[in-house]
CSV table of C-alpha atoms in Angstrom, one decimal:
chain,number,residue,atom,x,y,z
A,1,MET,CA,5.7,9.8,0.5
A,2,ALA,CA,2.2,8.9,-0.5
A,3,THR,CA,0.6,5.6,0.4
A,4,LEU,CA,-2.0,3.3,-1.1
A,5,ASP,CA,-4.8,1.6,0.7
A,6,VAL,CA,-5.6,-2.0,-0.4
A,7,LEU,CA,-8.8,-3.7,-0.2
A,8,VAL,CA,-9.4,-7.3,-1.3
A,9,ALA,CA,-12.4,-8.8,-2.8
A,10,ARG,CA,-12.5,-12.6,-3.1
A,11,ILE,CA,-13.8,-14.3,-6.3
A,12,ARG,CA,-15.9,-17.3,-5.3
A,13,GLY,CA,-15.2,-20.4,-7.4
A,14,SER,CA,-14.0,-23.9,-7.4
A,15,GLY,CA,-11.0,-25.0,-5.0
A,16,ASP,CA,-10.3,-27.8,-2.6
A,17,SER,CA,-12.0,-28.3,0.6
A,18,ASN,CA,-9.3,-26.4,2.4
A,19,GLY,CA,-10.1,-23.2,0.3
A,20,THR,CA,-7.0,-23.4,-1.9
A,21,PRO,CA,-7.5,-21.4,-5.0
A,22,PRO,CA,-7.8,-23.5,-8.2
A,23,THR,CA,-4.5,-23.7,-10.3
A,24,ALA,CA,-5.9,-25.5,-13.4
A,25,ALA,CA,-6.8,-23.7,-16.4
A,26,LYS,CA,-10.2,-25.3,-16.7
A,27,ASP,CA,-11.0,-24.3,-13.1
A,28,LEU,CA,-9.7,-20.7,-13.6
A,29,ARG,CA,-11.6,-19.8,-16.8
A,30,PRO,CA,-15.0,-19.8,-15.0
A,31,LEU,CA,-13.6,-17.2,-12.4
A,32,ALA,CA,-12.9,-14.7,-15.2
A,33,THR,CA,-16.8,-14.6,-16.3
A,34,ASP,CA,-19.1,-11.7,-15.4
A,35,SER,CA,-21.2,-13.9,-13.1
A,36,ALA,CA,-18.1,-14.7,-11.0
A,37,LEU,CA,-16.7,-11.1,-10.9
A,38,SER,CA,-19.7,-9.1,-10.6
A,39,PRO,CA,-20.1,-9.9,-6.8
A,40,ALA,CA,-16.5,-9.1,-6.0
A,41,VAL,CA,-16.8,-5.8,-7.9
A,42,ALA,CA,-19.9,-5.0,-6.2
A,43,SER,CA,-18.2,-5.3,-2.7
A,44,LEU,CA,-15.4,-3.1,-3.9
A,45,GLN,CA,-17.7,-0.2,-5.1
A,46,LYS,CA,-19.2,0.2,-1.7
A,47,ALA,CA,-15.6,0.9,-0.6
A,48,SER,CA,-15.2,3.7,-3.3
A,49,VAL,CA,-11.8,2.2,-4.6
A,50,ASP,CA,-9.7,4.1,-7.3
A,51,VAL,CA,-8.4,1.0,-9.1
A,52,ILE,CA,-9.3,-2.7,-9.2
A,53,ALA,CA,-6.3,-5.2,-9.6
A,54,TYR,CA,-7.0,-8.8,-10.7
A,55,ALA,CA,-4.0,-10.6,-9.1
A,56,SER,CA,-3.8,-13.9,-10.9
A,57,THR,CA,-1.2,-14.6,-13.6
A,58,THR,CA,-2.5,-17.9,-14.4
A,59,THR,CA,-6.0,-16.7,-15.1
A,60,GLY,CA,-4.5,-14.6,-17.9
A,61,TYR,CA,-2.6,-17.6,-19.2
A,62,ALA,CA,-5.8,-19.6,-19.2
A,63,ILE,CA,-8.0,-17.2,-21.1
A,64,GLY,CA,-5.5,-15.4,-23.2
A,65,HIS,CA,-4.5,-11.9,-23.5
A,66,VAL,CA,-7.4,-11.0,-25.9
A,67,ALA,CA,-10.0,-12.4,-23.6
A,68,GLU,CA,-8.2,-10.7,-20.7
A,69,ALA,CA,-8.2,-7.4,-22.3
A,70,ALA,CA,-12.0,-7.8,-22.9
A,71,MET,CA,-12.4,-8.8,-19.2
A,72,ILE,CA,-10.6,-5.6,-18.1
A,73,SER,CA,-12.8,-3.6,-20.5
A,74,ASP,CA,-16.2,-5.3,-18.9
A,75,LEU,CA,-14.8,-4.8,-15.4
A,76,HIS,CA,-14.1,-1.1,-16.0
A,77,GLN,CA,-17.6,-0.6,-17.5
A,78,LEU,CA,-19.0,-2.2,-14.5
A,79,ALA,CA,-17.0,-0.6,-11.8
A,80,GLY,CA,-16.2,2.8,-13.4
A,81,VAL,CA,-12.5,2.6,-12.4
A,82,PRO,CA,-9.4,1.6,-14.2
A,83,VAL,CA,-8.7,-2.3,-13.9
A,84,VAL,CA,-5.2,-4.0,-14.2
A,85,THR,CA,-4.0,-7.5,-14.3
A,86,SER,CA,-0.7,-9.2,-13.7
A,87,GLY,CA,-0.2,-10.7,-17.0
A,88,LEU,CA,-1.0,-7.7,-19.1
A,89,ALA,CA,1.1,-5.5,-16.7
A,90,ALA,CA,4.1,-7.9,-17.3
A,91,ALA,CA,3.7,-7.7,-21.0
A,92,GLN,CA,3.4,-3.9,-21.0
A,93,ALA,CA,6.6,-3.7,-18.7
A,94,LEU,CA,8.6,-6.0,-21.2
A,95,LYS,CA,7.5,-3.8,-24.2
A,96,THR,CA,8.4,-0.6,-22.4
A,97,PHE,CA,12.0,-1.9,-22.0
A,98,GLY,CA,11.9,-3.3,-25.5
A,99,VAL,CA,12.4,-7.0,-24.5
A,100,ARG,CA,12.1,-9.5,-27.3
A,101,ARG,CA,12.8,-12.7,-25.2
A,102,VAL,CA,11.8,-13.4,-21.6
A,103,ALA,CA,12.4,-16.3,-19.2
A,104,LEU,CA,9.1,-17.2,-17.5
A,105,ILE,CA,9.9,-18.6,-13.9
A,106,HIS,CA,6.9,-20.6,-12.6
A,107,PRO,CA,6.6,-21.8,-9.0
A,108,PRO,CA,6.5,-25.7,-8.3
A,109,TRP,CA,2.7,-25.4,-7.6
A,110,PHE,CA,1.8,-24.2,-11.0
A,111,GLU,CA,0.1,-26.9,-13.2
A,112,ALA,CA,2.4,-28.4,-15.9
A,113,GLU,CA,0.1,-27.0,-18.6
A,114,MET,CA,0.6,-23.4,-17.3
A,115,GLY,CA,4.2,-23.8,-19.1
A,116,ASP,CA,2.8,-23.9,-22.6
A,117,LEU,CA,0.1,-21.6,-21.8
A,118,GLY,CA,2.4,-19.0,-20.3
A,119,ALA,CA,4.7,-19.0,-23.4
A,120,THR,CA,1.8,-18.8,-25.7
A,121,TYR,CA,0.4,-16.0,-23.7
A,122,PHE,CA,3.5,-13.8,-24.3
A,123,ARG,CA,4.3,-15.0,-27.8
A,124,ASP,CA,0.8,-14.0,-29.0
A,125,GLN,CA,1.9,-10.4,-27.8
A,126,GLY,CA,5.1,-10.5,-29.8
A,127,ILE,CA,7.4,-11.5,-27.0
A,128,ASP,CA,9.4,-14.9,-27.3
A,129,ALA,CA,9.4,-16.8,-24.1
A,130,VAL,CA,11.0,-19.8,-22.5
A,131,CYS,CA,9.4,-21.4,-19.3
A,132,LEU,CA,11.2,-22.7,-16.4
A,133,THR,CA,9.5,-24.5,-13.4
A,134,ALA,CA,11.4,-24.0,-10.2
A,135,THR,CA,10.6,-27.6,-9.1
A,136,SER,CA,13.7,-27.4,-6.6
A,137,LEU,CA,11.7,-24.8,-4.5
A,138,PRO,CA,9.2,-25.7,-1.8
A,139,GLU,CA,5.9,-26.8,-2.7
A,140,ARG,CA,4.2,-24.5,-0.3
A,141,PRO,CA,4.2,-20.8,-1.0
A,142,ASP,CA,4.9,-19.8,2.5
A,143,ARG,CA,8.1,-21.9,2.6
A,144,VAL,CA,9.7,-20.1,-0.2
A,145,ARG,CA,12.6,-17.9,0.7
A,146,PRO,CA,14.0,-15.0,-1.5
A,147,GLU,CA,17.5,-16.4,-1.3
A,148,GLN,CA,16.1,-19.7,-2.8
A,149,VAL,CA,14.6,-17.8,-5.7
A,150,ILE,CA,17.9,-15.9,-6.2
A,151,ASP,CA,19.9,-19.0,-6.4
A,152,TYR,CA,17.6,-20.8,-8.8
A,153,VAL,CA,17.2,-18.0,-11.3
A,154,THR,CA,20.9,-17.2,-11.3
A,155,GLU,CA,21.8,-20.8,-11.9
A,156,ASP,CA,19.1,-21.8,-14.4
A,157,VAL,CA,18.1,-18.7,-16.6
A,158,ASP,CA,19.2,-19.0,-20.2
A,159,ALA,CA,21.8,-16.5,-21.3
A,160,SER,CA,19.7,-15.8,-24.5
A,161,THR,CA,17.0,-14.1,-22.7
A,162,GLU,CA,16.9,-10.4,-22.0
A,163,ALA,CA,14.5,-10.4,-19.0
A,164,VAL,CA,13.0,-12.5,-16.2
A,165,PHE,CA,9.4,-12.7,-15.3
A,166,ILE,CA,8.7,-14.5,-12.0
A,167,ALA,CA,5.0,-15.3,-12.4
A,168,GLY,CA,2.5,-16.1,-9.8
A,169,ASN,CA,1.1,-13.5,-7.2
A,170,GLY,CA,1.5,-16.1,-4.5
A,171,PHE,CA,5.3,-16.5,-5.2
A,172,ARG,CA,7.1,-14.8,-2.5
A,173,ALA,CA,9.8,-13.3,-4.7
A,174,ALA,CA,9.6,-9.6,-4.8
A,175,SER,CA,12.4,-9.0,-2.4
A,176,ALA,CA,14.7,-11.1,-4.6
A,177,ILE,CA,14.4,-8.7,-7.5
A,178,ASP,CA,17.0,-6.1,-6.9
A,179,GLU,CA,19.8,-8.8,-6.2
A,180,LEU,CA,18.7,-10.8,-9.2
A,181,GLU,CA,19.1,-7.8,-11.4
A,182,ARG,CA,22.5,-7.2,-10.0
A,183,ARG,CA,23.7,-10.9,-10.5
A,184,THR,CA,22.3,-11.4,-13.8
A,185,GLY,CA,22.3,-8.0,-15.5
A,186,LYS,CA,18.8,-8.6,-16.7
A,187,LEU,CA,15.5,-6.8,-16.2
A,188,VAL,CA,13.6,-8.8,-13.5
A,189,LEU,CA,9.8,-8.7,-13.1
A,190,GLU,CA,7.7,-10.3,-10.7
A,191,ALA,CA,4.0,-10.6,-10.7
A,192,ASN,CA,3.2,-8.4,-7.7
A,193,GLN,CA,5.7,-5.9,-8.8
A,194,VAL,CA,4.3,-5.3,-12.1
A,195,LEU,CA,0.8,-5.3,-10.7
A,196,LEU,CA,1.8,-2.4,-8.4
A,197,TRP,CA,3.5,-0.6,-11.3
A,198,SER,CA,0.4,-0.9,-13.3
A,199,ILE,CA,-1.7,0.4,-10.5
A,200,LEU,CA,0.7,3.6,-10.0
A,201,ALA,CA,0.2,4.1,-13.9
A,202,ALA,CA,-3.5,3.7,-14.0
A,203,THR,CA,-4.1,6.1,-11.0
A,204,GLY,CA,-1.4,8.6,-11.8
A,205,SER,CA,0.1,8.1,-8.4
A,206,LYS,CA,3.7,9.6,-7.6
A,207,LEU,CA,4.3,7.2,-4.9
A,208,ARG,CA,8.1,6.4,-4.8
A,209,VAL,CA,9.2,2.7,-4.8
A,210,ASP,CA,12.9,1.9,-4.1
A,211,GLY,CA,14.5,-1.5,-3.9
A,212,TYR,CA,12.2,-3.5,-6.2
A,213,GLY,CA,14.1,-3.3,-9.6
A,214,ARG,CA,14.7,-0.9,-12.5
A,215,LEU,CA,11.1,-1.1,-13.5
A,216,PHE,CA,10.1,1.6,-11.1
A,217,ALA,CA,13.1,3.7,-11.8
A,218,ARG,CA,11.8,3.9,-15.5
A,219,GLY,CA,8.3,5.0,-14.1
C-alpha cells in the first residue's frame, strides 16, 4: 500500500492570545489573500510537495466558492502544484454522487453566521442545503467522540436530505462515517475525508482507503 507524507504550513493571521484560529468570517477572509498565503506556500516549496491542501471549510464559506476557486488558481500559479480545499472537495463529491440536497452538520464552535454562509455556499453550486449545528456536543474539539457524532446525526438529520456533510477540519468525526452510512443509508462526507479524496484525485494516487465511507469506493 502506498503512503502519503504530510507537511503543514501555518497561515499567520488573527486569533486569540492562546493561538486559537479565527472562526468569524471577517477574520477568515484576510487569511485567503495572497499576502497571507505566500509565506506558507514558500515554506512548502522548500519541501518539494506534490499537492497543497487548504484545510478550512469555513474559509470557503466566508469568501464563497467563486473566490475560493480563484484562490486555488492563484496558489497553483504560485506553487506549481495542484491545490485543493475542503469546501470545493465536498461540493465535487456531492456532485459525483448526484446529490441534490445535503444536511450540513456544523460543530458547536462554528460562529452562528456560518449556518447561512454554508447553506449559501452549496446552494450557489446547485446543491440545496439545510444546516444543523451540533450544540449538544462538547465545545472543545478534543473532547468530541465519534459515538457522540453518530448519535447526533442519526437523531437529527432530516429524512428529506440525500447526504450528510460534517463540516470543519477540526471536527473529530472521520471515524464515524462508516457507521453513519450504515445507520442512515445516506452518503456521509466529512471535511478531512473529502480533502484526502481530493488530494488522491489531484495526484493520481492509487492509495487504498478502507473504512471511511462509500466515497473512496467510488474512487
